[in-house]
Amino acid sequence: MTYSKQFLAKHKVKNPESLPEEGYVYIIKSGNRFKIGKTKRHPTKRKKDLTLAEAGELIYFQKYKNYHFIEKEIHLLLQDKRVITSEWFEDIDEADLEKIKEWKEKDKIFD
């Protein structure tokens, strides 16, 4: 797994390969906003825990070995579309979603 220098510096990670932990990164769409989050549980179960304001359509999820780092890397990739300091983003388009899906090939466990 290769992480950006910006990410490694920001999180003071010296050896990200030494910290793998399996979990999911998911995207829920609600109106024109997208929640990009992470969970150890299957995202369909996590979605049931969300508040009504967060409820929406689960449009993507993938299981990763380093799900904490993948989620943070995706947040950095889309930082200019972030809604303040939350896990919510606006104006994500198909090109952004394709970039996110590319992480699947970098750190996936299975399809």
PDB file of N, CA and C in Angstrom:
ATOM      1  N   MET A   1       0.851  -1.173   0.000  1.00  0.00           N
ATOM      2  CA  MET A   1       0.000   0.000   0.000  1.00  0.00           C
ATOM      3  C   MET A   1       0.892   1.229   0.000  1.00  0.00           C
ATOM      4  N   THR A   2       0.600   2.150  -0.869  1.00  0.00           N
ATOM      5  CA  THR A   2       1.336   3.402  -0.938  1.00  0.00           C
ATOM      6  C   THR A   2       0.412   4.541  -0.535  1.00  0.00           C
ATOM      7  N   TYR A   3       0.829   5.295   0.470  1.00  0.00           N
ATOM      8  CA  TYR A   3       0.056   6.433   0.936  1.00  0.00           C
ATOM      9  C   TYR A   3       0.734   7.712   0.495  1.00  0.00           C
ATOM     10  N   SER A   4      -0.025   8.765   0.339  1.00  0.00           N
ATOM     11  CA  SER A   4       0.559  10.038  -0.075  1.00  0.00           C
ATOM     12  C   SER A   4       1.468  10.567   1.029  1.00  0.00           C
ATOM     13  N   LYS A   5       2.471  11.324   0.625  1.00  0.00           N
ATOM     14  CA  LYS A   5       3.381  11.945   1.601  1.00  0.00           C
ATOM     15  C   LYS A   5       2.613  12.889   2.515  1.00  0.00           C
ATOM     16  N   GLN A   6       1.615  13.588   1.941  1.00  0.00           N
ATOM     17  CA  GLN A   6       0.788  14.518   2.727  1.00  0.00           C
ATOM     18  C   GLN A   6       0.069  13.762   3.841  1.00  0.00           C
ATOM     19  N   PHE A   7      -0.518  12.624   3.517  1.00  0.00           N
ATOM     20  CA  PHE A   7      -1.243  11.838   4.509  1.00  0.00           C
ATOM     21  C   PHE A   7      -0.296  11.329   5.600  1.00  0.00           C
ATOM     22  N   LEU A   8       0.839  10.753   5.195  1.00  0.00           N
ATOM     23  CA  LEU A   8       1.784  10.200   6.170  1.00  0.00           C
ATOM     24  C   LEU A   8       2.317  11.279   7.103  1.00  0.00           C
ATOM     25  N   ALA A   9       2.603  12.453   6.548  1.00  0.00           N
ATOM     26  CA  ALA A   9       3.104  13.545   7.382  1.00  0.00           C
ATOM     27  C   ALA A   9       2.031  14.049   8.339  1.00  0.00           C
ATOM     28  N   LYS A  10       0.825  14.244   7.825  1.00  0.00           N
ATOM     29  CA  LYS A  10      -0.264  14.773   8.655  1.00  0.00           C
ATOM     30  C   LYS A  10      -0.558  13.863   9.840  1.00  0.00           C
ATOM     31  N   HIS A  11      -0.533  12.558   9.614  1.00  0.00           N
ATOM     32  CA  HIS A  11      -0.888  11.603  10.668  1.00  0.00           C
ATOM     33  C   HIS A  11       0.333  10.996  11.360  1.00  0.00           C
ATOM     34  N   LYS A  12       1.517  11.511  11.012  1.00  0.00           N
ATOM     35  CA  LYS A  12       2.766  11.075  11.642  1.00  0.00           C
ATOM     36  C   LYS A  12       2.914   9.553  11.627  1.00  0.00           C
ATOM     37  N   VAL A  13       2.606   8.987  10.471  1.00  0.00           N
ATOM     38  CA  VAL A  13       2.692   7.533  10.302  1.00  0.00           C
ATOM     39  C   VAL A  13       4.061   7.199   9.722  1.00  0.00           C
ATOM     40  N   LYS A  14       4.807   6.380  10.443  1.00  0.00           N
ATOM     41  CA  LYS A  14       6.128   5.980   9.964  1.00  0.00           C
ATOM     42  C   LYS A  14       6.057   4.694   9.146  1.00  0.00           C
ATOM     43  N   ASN A  15       5.192   3.785   9.540  1.00  0.00           N
ATOM     44  CA  ASN A  15       5.086   2.509   8.832  1.00  0.00           C
ATOM     45  C   ASN A  15       3.626   2.078   8.770  1.00  0.00           C
ATOM     46  N   PRO A  16       2.870   2.565   7.784  1.00  0.00           N
ATOM     47  CA  PRO A  16       1.441   2.228   7.720  1.00  0.00           C
ATOM     48  C   PRO A  16       1.171   0.746   7.520  1.00  0.00           C
ATOM     49  N   GLU A  17       2.122   0.021   6.949  1.00  0.00           N
ATOM     50  CA  GLU A  17       1.915  -1.415   6.715  1.00  0.00           C
ATOM     51  C   GLU A  17       1.880  -2.206   8.026  1.00  0.00           C
ATOM     52  N   SER A  18       2.404  -1.628   9.083  1.00  0.00           N
ATOM     53  CA  SER A  18       2.426  -2.338  10.360  1.00  0.00           C
ATOM     54  C   SER A  18       1.104  -2.220  11.114  1.00  0.00           C
ATOM     55  N   LEU A  19       0.140  -1.460  10.580  1.00  0.00           N
ATOM     56  CA  LEU A  19      -1.102  -1.218  11.290  1.00  0.00           C
ATOM     57  C   LEU A  19      -2.357  -1.693  10.546  1.00  0.00           C
ATOM     58  N   PRO A  20      -2.309  -2.807   9.854  1.00  0.00           N
ATOM     59  CA  PRO A  20      -3.518  -3.204   9.118  1.00  0.00           C
ATOM     60  C   PRO A  20      -4.638  -3.650  10.049  1.00  0.00           C
ATOM     61  N   GLU A  21      -5.834  -3.253   9.696  1.00  0.00           N
ATOM     62  CA  GLU A  21      -7.015  -3.686  10.413  1.00  0.00           C
ATOM     63  C   GLU A  21      -8.157  -3.726   9.409  1.00  0.00           C
ATOM     64  N   GLU A  22      -8.844  -4.852   9.331  1.00  0.00           N
ATOM     65  CA  GLU A  22      -9.904  -5.019   8.348  1.00  0.00           C
ATOM     66  C   GLU A  22     -11.169  -4.268   8.740  1.00  0.00           C
ATOM     67  N   GLY A  23     -11.799  -3.682   7.756  1.00  0.00           N
ATOM     68  CA  GLY A  23     -13.057  -2.997   7.953  1.00  0.00           C
ATOM     69  C   GLY A  23     -13.550  -2.443   6.628  1.00  0.00           C
ATOM     70  N   TYR A  24     -14.651  -1.732   6.672  1.00  0.00           N
ATOM     71  CA  TYR A  24     -15.298  -1.215   5.468  1.00  0.00           C
ATOM     72  C   TYR A  24     -15.213   0.299   5.389  1.00  0.00           C
ATOM     73  N   VAL A  25     -15.093   0.787   4.174  1.00  0.00           N
ATOM     74  CA  VAL A  25     -15.313   2.192   3.864  1.00  0.00           C
ATOM     75  C   VAL A  25     -16.595   2.220   3.045  1.00  0.00           C
ATOM     76  N   TYR A  26     -17.489   3.160   3.374  1.00  0.00           N
ATOM     77  CA  TYR A  26     -18.784   3.201   2.690  1.00  0.00           C
ATOM     78  C   TYR A  26     -19.131   4.627   2.291  1.00  0.00           C
ATOM     79  N   ILE A  27     -20.049   4.732   1.330  1.00  0.00           N
ATOM     80  CA  ILE A  27     -20.573   6.032   0.909  1.00  0.00           C
ATOM     81  C   ILE A  27     -22.089   5.949   0.927  1.00  0.00           C
ATOM     82  N   ILE A  28     -22.703   6.885   1.642  1.00  0.00           N
ATOM     83  CA  ILE A  28     -24.159   7.006   1.675  1.00  0.00           C
ATOM     84  C   ILE A  28     -24.517   8.343   1.047  1.00  0.00           C
ATOM     85  N   LYS A  29     -25.430   8.304   0.095  1.00  0.00           N
ATOM     86  CA  LYS A  29     -25.881   9.524  -0.571  1.00  0.00           C
ATOM     87  C   LYS A  29     -27.220   9.943   0.016  1.00  0.00           C
ATOM     88  N   SER A  30     -27.316  11.216   0.382  1.00  0.00           N
ATOM     89  CA  SER A  30     -28.561  11.784   0.897  1.00  0.00           C
ATOM     90  C   SER A  30     -28.719  13.161   0.259  1.00  0.00           C
ATOM     91  N   GLY A  31     -29.626  13.270  -0.691  1.00  0.00           N
ATOM     92  CA  GLY A  31     -29.776  14.524  -1.436  1.00  0.00           C
ATOM     93  C   GLY A  31     -28.536  14.769  -2.267  1.00  0.00           C
ATOM     94  N   ASN A  32     -27.926  15.960  -2.108  1.00  0.00           N
ATOM     95  CA  ASN A  32     -26.699  16.258  -2.842  1.00  0.00           C
ATOM     96  C   ASN A  32     -25.455  16.080  -1.966  1.00  0.00           C
ATOM     97  N   ARG A  33     -25.639  15.438  -0.815  1.00  0.00           N
ATOM     98  CA  ARG A  33     -24.525  15.200   0.098  1.00  0.00           C
ATOM     99  C   ARG A  33     -24.177  13.718   0.155  1.00  0.00           C
ATOM    100  N   PHE A  34     -22.906  13.477   0.493  1.00  0.00           N
ATOM    101  CA  PHE A  34     -22.382  12.116   0.563  1.00  0.00           C
ATOM    102  C   PHE A  34     -21.647  11.944   1.878  1.00  0.00           C
ATOM    103  N   LYS A  35     -21.982  10.889   2.604  1.00  0.00           N
ATOM    104  CA  LYS A  35     -21.266  10.564   3.841  1.00  0.00           C
ATOM    105  C   LYS A  35     -20.246   9.494   3.503  1.00  0.00           C
ATOM    106  N   ILE A  36     -18.989   9.785   3.745  1.00  0.00           N
ATOM    107  CA  ILE A  36     -17.920   8.815   3.531  1.00  0.00           C
ATOM    108  C   ILE A  36     -17.423   8.418   4.906  1.00  0.00           C
ATOM    109  N   GLY A  37     -17.700   7.196   5.276  1.00  0.00           N
ATOM    110  CA  GLY A  37     -17.374   6.740   6.620  1.00  0.00           C
ATOM    111  C   GLY A  37     -16.710   5.382   6.613  1.00  0.00           C
ATOM    112  N   LYS A  38     -16.491   4.874   7.812  1.00  0.00           N
ATOM    113  CA  LYS A  38     -15.853   3.567   7.983  1.00  0.00           C
ATOM    114  C   LYS A  38     -16.545   2.825   9.113  1.00  0.00           C
ATOM    115  N   THR A  39     -16.461   1.522   9.046  1.00  0.00           N
ATOM    116  CA  THR A  39     -17.058   0.683  10.080  1.00  0.00           C
ATOM    117  C   THR A  39     -16.419  -0.699  10.044  1.00  0.00           C
ATOM    118  N   LYS A  40     -16.385  -1.338  11.196  1.00  0.00           N
ATOM    119  CA  LYS A  40     -15.922  -2.732  11.238  1.00  0.00           C
ATOM    120  C   LYS A  40     -17.045  -3.680  10.829  1.00  0.00           C
ATOM    121  N   ARG A  41     -18.290  -3.217  11.053  1.00  0.00           N
ATOM    122  CA  ARG A  41     -19.449  -4.049  10.709  1.00  0.00           C
ATOM    123  C   ARG A  41     -19.821  -3.851   9.247  1.00  0.00           C
ATOM    124  N   HIS A  42     -20.606  -4.772   8.718  1.00  0.00           N
ATOM    125  CA  HIS A  42     -21.063  -4.630   7.337  1.00  0.00           C
ATOM    126  C   HIS A  42     -21.840  -3.317   7.219  1.00  0.00           C
ATOM    127  N   PRO A  43     -21.606  -2.539   6.154  1.00  0.00           N
ATOM    128  CA  PRO A  43     -22.256  -1.221   6.022  1.00  0.00           C
ATOM    129  C   PRO A  43     -23.783  -1.241   6.056  1.00  0.00           C
ATOM    130  N   THR A  44     -24.413  -2.311   5.635  1.00  0.00           N
ATOM    131  CA  THR A  44     -25.881  -2.340   5.719  1.00  0.00           C
ATOM    132  C   THR A  44     -26.332  -2.348   7.171  1.00  0.00           C
ATOM    133  N   LYS A  45     -25.556  -2.950   8.053  1.00  0.00           N
ATOM    134  CA  LYS A  45     -25.870  -2.918   9.489  1.00  0.00           C
ATOM    135  C   LYS A  45     -25.549  -1.550  10.081  1.00  0.00           C
ATOM    136  N   ARG A  46     -24.449  -0.946   9.648  1.00  0.00           N
ATOM    137  CA  ARG A  46     -24.067   0.387  10.127  1.00  0.00           C
ATOM    138  C   ARG A  46     -25.123   1.413   9.733  1.00  0.00           C
ATOM    139  N   LYS A  47     -25.658   1.304   8.521  1.00  0.00           N
ATOM    140  CA  LYS A  47     -26.647   2.255   8.024  1.00  0.00           C
ATOM    141  C   LYS A  47     -27.879   2.296   8.932  1.00  0.00           C
ATOM    142  N   LYS A  48     -28.236   1.171   9.521  1.00  0.00           N
ATOM    143  CA  LYS A  48     -29.399   1.115  10.412  1.00  0.00           C
ATOM    144  C   LYS A  48     -29.188   1.958  11.670  1.00  0.00           C
ATOM    145  N   ASP A  49     -27.932   2.197  12.050  1.00  0.00           N
ATOM    146  CA  ASP A  49     -27.619   2.982  13.243  1.00  0.00           C
ATOM    147  C   ASP A  49     -27.645   4.482  12.996  1.00  0.00           C
ATOM    148  N   LEU A  50     -27.647   4.898  11.748  1.00  0.00           N
ATOM    149  CA  LEU A  50     -27.574   6.323  11.430  1.00  0.00           C
ATOM    150  C   LEU A  50     -28.877   7.026  11.778  1.00  0.00           C
ATOM    151  N   THR A  51     -28.773   8.304  12.086  1.00  0.00           N
ATOM    152  CA  THR A  51     -29.966   9.081  12.393  1.00  0.00           C
ATOM    153  C   THR A  51     -30.780   9.312  11.123  1.00  0.00           C
ATOM    154  N   LEU A  52     -31.999   9.728  11.289  1.00  0.00           N
ATOM    155  CA  LEU A  52     -32.865   9.997  10.150  1.00  0.00           C
ATOM    156  C   LEU A  52     -32.239  11.047   9.231  1.00  0.00           C
ATOM    157  N   ALA A  53     -31.580  12.042   9.819  1.00  0.00           N
ATOM    158  CA  ALA A  53     -30.941  13.088   9.018  1.00  0.00           C
ATOM    159  C   ALA A  53     -29.815  12.531   8.156  1.00  0.00           C
ATOM    160  N   GLU A  54     -29.189  11.444   8.624  1.00  0.00           N
ATOM    161  CA  GLU A  54     -28.091  10.833   7.879  1.00  0.00           C
ATOM    162  C   GLU A  54     -28.569   9.753   6.920  1.00  0.00           C
ATOM    163  N   ALA A  55     -29.798   9.321   7.071  1.00  0.00           N
ATOM    164  CA  ALA A  55     -30.301   8.216   6.263  1.00  0.00           C
ATOM    165  C   ALA A  55     -30.266   8.587   4.791  1.00  0.00           C
ATOM    166  N   GLY A  56     -29.967   7.639   3.989  1.00  0.00           N
ATOM    167  CA  GLY A  56     -29.891   7.837   2.557  1.00  0.00           C
ATOM    168  C   GLY A  56     -29.631   6.502   1.893  1.00  0.00           C
ATOM    169  N   GLU A  57     -29.148   6.560   0.687  1.00  0.00           N
ATOM    170  CA  GLU A  57     -28.893   5.350  -0.095  1.00  0.00           C
ATOM    171  C   GLU A  57     -27.427   4.944   0.034  1.00  0.00           C
ATOM    172  N   LEU A  58     -27.192   3.699   0.399  1.00  0.00           N
ATOM    173  CA  LEU A  58     -25.830   3.165   0.450  1.00  0.00           C
ATOM    174  C   LEU A  58     -25.417   2.900  -0.998  1.00  0.00           C
ATOM    175  N   ILE A  59     -24.508   3.743  -1.520  1.00  0.00           N
ATOM    176  CA  ILE A  59     -24.169   3.627  -2.944  1.00  0.00           C
ATOM    177  C   ILE A  59     -22.849   2.909  -3.191  1.00  0.00           C
ATOM    178  N   TYR A  60     -22.034   2.723  -2.160  1.00  0.00           N
ATOM    179  CA  TYR A  60     -20.745   2.048  -2.350  1.00  0.00           C
ATOM    180  C   TYR A  60     -20.221   1.577  -1.011  1.00  0.00           C
ATOM    181  N   PHE A  61     -19.603   0.406  -1.011  1.00  0.00           N
ATOM    182  CA  PHE A  61     -18.819  -0.028   0.139  1.00  0.00           C
ATOM    183  C   PHE A  61     -17.797  -1.047  -0.337  1.00  0.00           C
ATOM    184  N   GLN A  62     -16.695  -1.120   0.398  1.00  0.00           N
ATOM    185  CA  GLN A  62     -15.636  -2.062   0.080  1.00  0.00           C
ATOM    186  C   GLN A  62     -14.898  -2.407   1.359  1.00  0.00           C
ATOM    187  N   LYS A  63     -14.498  -3.655   1.483  1.00  0.00           N
ATOM    188  CA  LYS A  63     -13.715  -4.094   2.632  1.00  0.00           C
ATOM    189  C   LYS A  63     -12.232  -3.923   2.315  1.00  0.00           C
ATOM    190  N   TYR A  64     -11.508  -3.350   3.279  1.00  0.00           N
ATOM    191  CA  TYR A  64     -10.087  -3.069   3.117  1.00  0.00           C
ATOM    192  C   TYR A  64      -9.289  -3.619   4.286  1.00  0.00           C
ATOM    193  N   LYS A  65      -8.001  -3.835   4.053  1.00  0.00           N
ATOM    194  CA  LYS A  65      -7.096  -4.244   5.119  1.00  0.00           C
ATOM    195  C   LYS A  65      -6.780  -3.077   6.050  1.00  0.00           C
ATOM    196  N   ASN A  66      -6.615  -1.895   5.498  1.00  0.00           N
ATOM    197  CA  ASN A  66      -6.274  -0.692   6.275  1.00  0.00           C
ATOM    198  C   ASN A  66      -7.397   0.329   6.150  1.00  0.00           C
ATOM    199  N   TYR A  67      -8.580  -0.024   6.599  1.00  0.00           N
ATOM    200  CA  TYR A  67      -9.742   0.828   6.347  1.00  0.00           C
ATOM    201  C   TYR A  67      -9.647   2.201   7.012  1.00  0.00           C
ATOM    202  N   HIS A  68      -8.977   2.310   8.152  1.00  0.00           N
ATOM    203  CA  HIS A  68      -8.813   3.616   8.794  1.00  0.00           C
ATOM    204  C   HIS A  68      -8.054   4.570   7.866  1.00  0.00           C
ATOM    205  N   PHE A  69      -6.964   4.076   7.309  1.00  0.00           N
ATOM    206  CA  PHE A  69      -6.129   4.902   6.452  1.00  0.00           C
ATOM    207  C   PHE A  69      -6.805   5.204   5.119  1.00  0.00           C
ATOM    208  N   ILE A  70      -7.506   4.238   4.559  1.00  0.00           N
ATOM    209  CA  ILE A  70      -8.184   4.454   3.280  1.00  0.00           C
ATOM    210  C   ILE A  70      -9.238   5.548   3.437  1.00  0.00           C
ATOM    211  N   GLU A  71     -10.033   5.476   4.502  1.00  0.00           N
ATOM    212  CA  GLU A  71     -11.051   6.504   4.712  1.00  0.00           C
ATOM    213  C   GLU A  71     -10.411   7.888   4.824  1.00  0.00           C
ATOM    214  N   LYS A  72      -9.341   8.005   5.602  1.00  0.00           N
ATOM    215  CA  LYS A  72      -8.677   9.297   5.768  1.00  0.00           C
ATOM    216  C   LYS A  72      -8.079   9.779   4.446  1.00  0.00           C
ATOM    217  N   GLU A  73      -7.520   8.872   3.665  1.00  0.00           N
ATOM    218  CA  GLU A  73      -6.941   9.239   2.372  1.00  0.00           C
ATOM    219  C   GLU A  73      -8.031   9.747   1.418  1.00  0.00           C
ATOM    220  N   ILE A  74      -9.184   9.114   1.431  1.00  0.00           N
ATOM    221  CA  ILE A  74     -10.298   9.568   0.592  1.00  0.00           C
ATOM    222  C   ILE A  74     -10.783  10.940   1.065  1.00  0.00           C
ATOM    223  N   HIS A  75     -10.847  11.141   2.368  1.00  0.00           N
ATOM    224  CA  HIS A  75     -11.234  12.458   2.903  1.00  0.00           C
ATOM    225  C   HIS A  75     -10.252  13.535   2.424  1.00  0.00           C
ATOM    226  N   LEU A  76      -8.954  13.210   2.425  1.00  0.00           N
ATOM    227  CA  LEU A  76      -7.967  14.168   1.932  1.00  0.00           C
ATOM    228  C   LEU A  76      -8.150  14.429   0.435  1.00  0.00           C
ATOM    229  N   LEU A  77      -8.415  13.389  -0.316  1.00  0.00           N
ATOM    230  CA  LEU A  77      -8.626  13.519  -1.758  1.00  0.00           C
ATOM    231  C   LEU A  77      -9.765  14.488  -2.069  1.00  0.00           C
ATOM    232  N   LEU A  78     -10.805  14.470  -1.241  1.00  0.00           N
ATOM    233  CA  LEU A  78     -12.007  15.273  -1.484  1.00  0.00           C
ATOM    234  C   LEU A  78     -12.145  16.450  -0.516  1.00  0.00           C
ATOM    235  N   GLN A  79     -11.064  16.855   0.113  1.00  0.00           N
ATOM    236  CA  GLN A  79     -11.138  17.875   1.168  1.00  0.00           C
ATOM    237  C   GLN A  79     -11.775  19.183   0.718  1.00  0.00           C
ATOM    238  N   ASP A  80     -11.661  19.528  -0.553  1.00  0.00           N
ATOM    239  CA  ASP A  80     -12.259  20.776  -1.027  1.00  0.00           C
ATOM    240  C   ASP A  80     -13.776  20.682  -1.168  1.00  0.00           C
ATOM    241  N   LYS A  81     -14.331  19.471  -1.002  1.00  0.00           N
ATOM    242  CA  LYS A  81     -15.776  19.267  -1.098  1.00  0.00           C
ATOM    243  C   LYS A  81     -16.394  18.915   0.258  1.00  0.00           C
ATOM    244  N   ARG A  82     -15.578  18.943   1.302  1.00  0.00           N
ATOM    245  CA  ARG A  82     -16.038  18.574   2.649  1.00  0.00           C
ATOM    246  C   ARG A  82     -16.975  19.635   3.217  1.00  0.00           C
ATOM    247  N   VAL A  83     -17.996  19.175   3.932  1.00  0.00           N
ATOM    248  CA  VAL A  83     -18.908  20.065   4.646  1.00  0.00           C
ATOM    249  C   VAL A  83     -18.310  20.273   6.033  1.00  0.00           C
ATOM    250  N   ILE A  84     -17.717  21.430   6.231  1.00  0.00           N
ATOM    251  CA  ILE A  84     -17.019  21.819   7.458  1.00  0.00           C
ATOM    252  C   ILE A  84     -16.057  20.704   7.872  1.00  0.00           C
ATOM    253  N   THR A  85     -16.158  20.172   9.089  1.00  0.00           N
ATOM    254  CA  THR A  85     -15.212  19.144   9.546  1.00  0.00           C
ATOM    255  C   THR A  85     -15.921  17.818   9.791  1.00  0.00           C
ATOM    256  N   SER A  86     -16.836  17.485   8.923  1.00  0.00           N
ATOM    257  CA  SER A  86     -17.607  16.263   9.112  1.00  0.00           C
ATOM    258  C   SER A  86     -17.187  15.199   8.109  1.00  0.00           C
ATOM    259  N   GLU A  87     -17.891  14.088   8.116  1.00  0.00           N
ATOM    260  CA  GLU A  87     -17.685  13.034   7.121  1.00  0.00           C
ATOM    261  C   GLU A  87     -18.580  13.252   5.907  1.00  0.00           C
ATOM    262  N   TRP A  88     -19.219  14.420   5.831  1.00  0.00           N
ATOM    263  CA  TRP A  88     -20.130  14.733   4.737  1.00  0.00           C
ATOM    264  C   TRP A  88     -19.436  15.592   3.691  1.00  0.00           C
ATOM    265  N   PHE A  89     -19.761  15.312   2.435  1.00  0.00           N
ATOM    266  CA  PHE A  89     -19.170  16.010   1.302  1.00  0.00           C
ATOM    267  C   PHE A  89     -20.288  16.395   0.341  1.00  0.00           C
ATOM    268  N   GLU A  90     -20.057  17.474  -0.424  1.00  0.00           N
ATOM    269  CA  GLU A  90     -21.040  17.937  -1.414  1.00  0.00           C
ATOM    270  C   GLU A  90     -20.426  17.903  -2.804  1.00  0.00           C
ATOM    271  N   ASP A  91     -21.320  17.826  -3.792  1.00  0.00           N
ATOM    272  CA  ASP A  91     -20.916  17.953  -5.196  1.00  0.00           C
ATOM    273  C   ASP A  91     -19.908  16.898  -5.639  1.00  0.00           C
ATOM    274  N   ILE A  92     -20.031  15.700  -5.115  1.00  0.00           N
ATOM    275  CA  ILE A  92     -19.199  14.597  -5.591  1.00  0.00           C
ATOM    276  C   ILE A  92     -19.779  14.124  -6.912  1.00  0.00           C
ATOM    277  N   ASP A  93     -18.910  14.006  -7.917  1.00  0.00           N
ATOM    278  CA  ASP A  93     -19.380  13.574  -9.235  1.00  0.00           C
ATOM    279  C   ASP A  93     -18.844  12.181  -9.567  1.00  0.00           C
ATOM    280  N   GLU A  94     -19.160  11.714 -10.760  1.00  0.00           N
ATOM    281  CA  GLU A  94     -18.743  10.371 -11.175  1.00  0.00           C
ATOM    282  C   GLU A  94     -17.224  10.224 -11.182  1.00  0.00           C
ATOM    283  N   ALA A  95     -16.507  11.266 -11.573  1.00  0.00           N
ATOM    284  CA  ALA A  95     -15.037  11.206 -11.585  1.00  0.00           C
ATOM    285  C   ALA A  95     -14.498  10.995 -10.166  1.00  0.00           C
ATOM    286  N   ASP A  96     -15.096  11.666  -9.193  1.00  0.00           N
ATOM    287  CA  ASP A  96     -14.693  11.479  -7.798  1.00  0.00           C
ATOM    288  C   ASP A  96     -14.969  10.052  -7.342  1.00  0.00           C
ATOM    289  N   LEU A  97     -16.141   9.542  -7.689  1.00  0.00           N
ATOM    290  CA  LEU A  97     -16.487   8.171  -7.294  1.00  0.00           C
ATOM    291  C   LEU A  97     -15.536   7.160  -7.925  1.00  0.00           C
ATOM    292  N   GLU A  98     -15.119   7.402  -9.149  1.00  0.00           N
ATOM    293  CA  GLU A  98     -14.166   6.500  -9.807  1.00  0.00           C
ATOM    294  C   GLU A  98     -12.819   6.527  -9.091  1.00  0.00           C
ATOM    295  N   LYS A  99     -12.379   7.701  -8.645  1.00  0.00           N
ATOM    296  CA  LYS A  99     -11.122   7.802  -7.887  1.00  0.00           C
ATOM    297  C   LYS A  99     -11.222   6.997  -6.597  1.00  0.00           C
ATOM    298  N   ILE A 100     -12.372   7.086  -5.949  1.00  0.00           N
ATOM    299  CA  ILE A 100     -12.577   6.331  -4.707  1.00  0.00           C
ATOM    300  C   ILE A 100     -12.532   4.838  -4.989  1.00  0.00           C
ATOM    301  N   LYS A 101     -13.173   4.416  -6.049  1.00  0.00           N
ATOM    302  CA  LYS A 101     -13.196   2.990  -6.388  1.00  0.00           C
ATOM    303  C   LYS A 101     -11.821   2.463  -6.753  1.00  0.00           C
ATOM    304  N   GLU A 102     -10.914   3.342  -7.197  1.00  0.00           N
ATOM    305  CA  GLU A 102      -9.546   2.913  -7.508  1.00  0.00           C
ATOM    306  C   GLU A 102      -8.837   2.383  -6.262  1.00  0.00           C
ATOM    307  N   TRP A 103      -9.219   2.864  -5.079  1.00  0.00           N
ATOM    308  CA  TRP A 103      -8.606   2.359  -3.845  1.00  0.00           C
ATOM    309  C   TRP A 103      -8.886   0.883  -3.668  1.00  0.00           C
ATOM    310  N   LYS A 104      -9.966   0.410  -4.249  1.00  0.00           N
ATOM    311  CA  LYS A 104     -10.318  -1.006  -4.162  1.00  0.00           C
ATOM    312  C   LYS A 104      -9.165  -1.879  -4.650  1.00  0.00           C
ATOM    313  N   GLU A 105      -8.504  -1.450  -5.713  1.00  0.00           N
ATOM    314  CA  GLU A 105      -7.422  -2.239  -6.278  1.00  0.00           C
ATOM    315  C   GLU A 105      -6.129  -2.108  -5.483  1.00  0.00           C
ATOM    316  N   LYS A 106      -6.008  -1.072  -4.686  1.00  0.00           N
ATOM    317  CA  LYS A 106      -4.776  -0.836  -3.941  1.00  0.00           C
ATOM    318  C   LYS A 106      -4.732  -1.601  -2.625  1.00  0.00           C
ATOM    319  N   ASP A 107      -5.876  -1.882  -2.031  1.00  0.00           N
ATOM    320  CA  ASP A 107      -5.872  -2.443  -0.671  1.00  0.00           C
ATOM    321  C   ASP A 107      -7.074  -3.334  -0.427  1.00  0.00           C
ATOM    322  N   LYS A 108      -7.574  -4.007  -1.430  1.00  0.00           N
ATOM    323  CA  LYS A 108      -8.795  -4.779  -1.194  1.00  0.00           C
ATOM    324  C   LYS A 108      -8.482  -6.142  -0.566  1.00  0.00           C
ATOM    325  N   ILE A 109      -9.483  -6.649   0.128  1.00  0.00           N
ATOM    326  CA  ILE A 109      -9.412  -8.003   0.661  1.00  0.00           C
ATOM    327  C   ILE A 109     -10.108  -8.947  -0.301  1.00  0.00           C
ATOM    328  N   PHE A 110     -11.300  -8.577  -0.707  1.00  0.00           N
ATOM    329  CA  PHE A 110     -12.035  -9.376  -1.681  1.00  0.00           C
ATOM    330  C   PHE A 110     -13.116  -8.522  -2.294  1.00  0.00           C
ATOM    331  N   ASP A 111     -13.705  -9.018  -3.392  1.00  0.00           N
ATOM    332  CA  ASP A 111     -14.820  -8.302  -4.035  1.00  0.00           C
ATOM    333  C   ASP A 111     -16.099  -8.534  -3.292  1.00  0.00           C
TER     334      ASP A 111
END
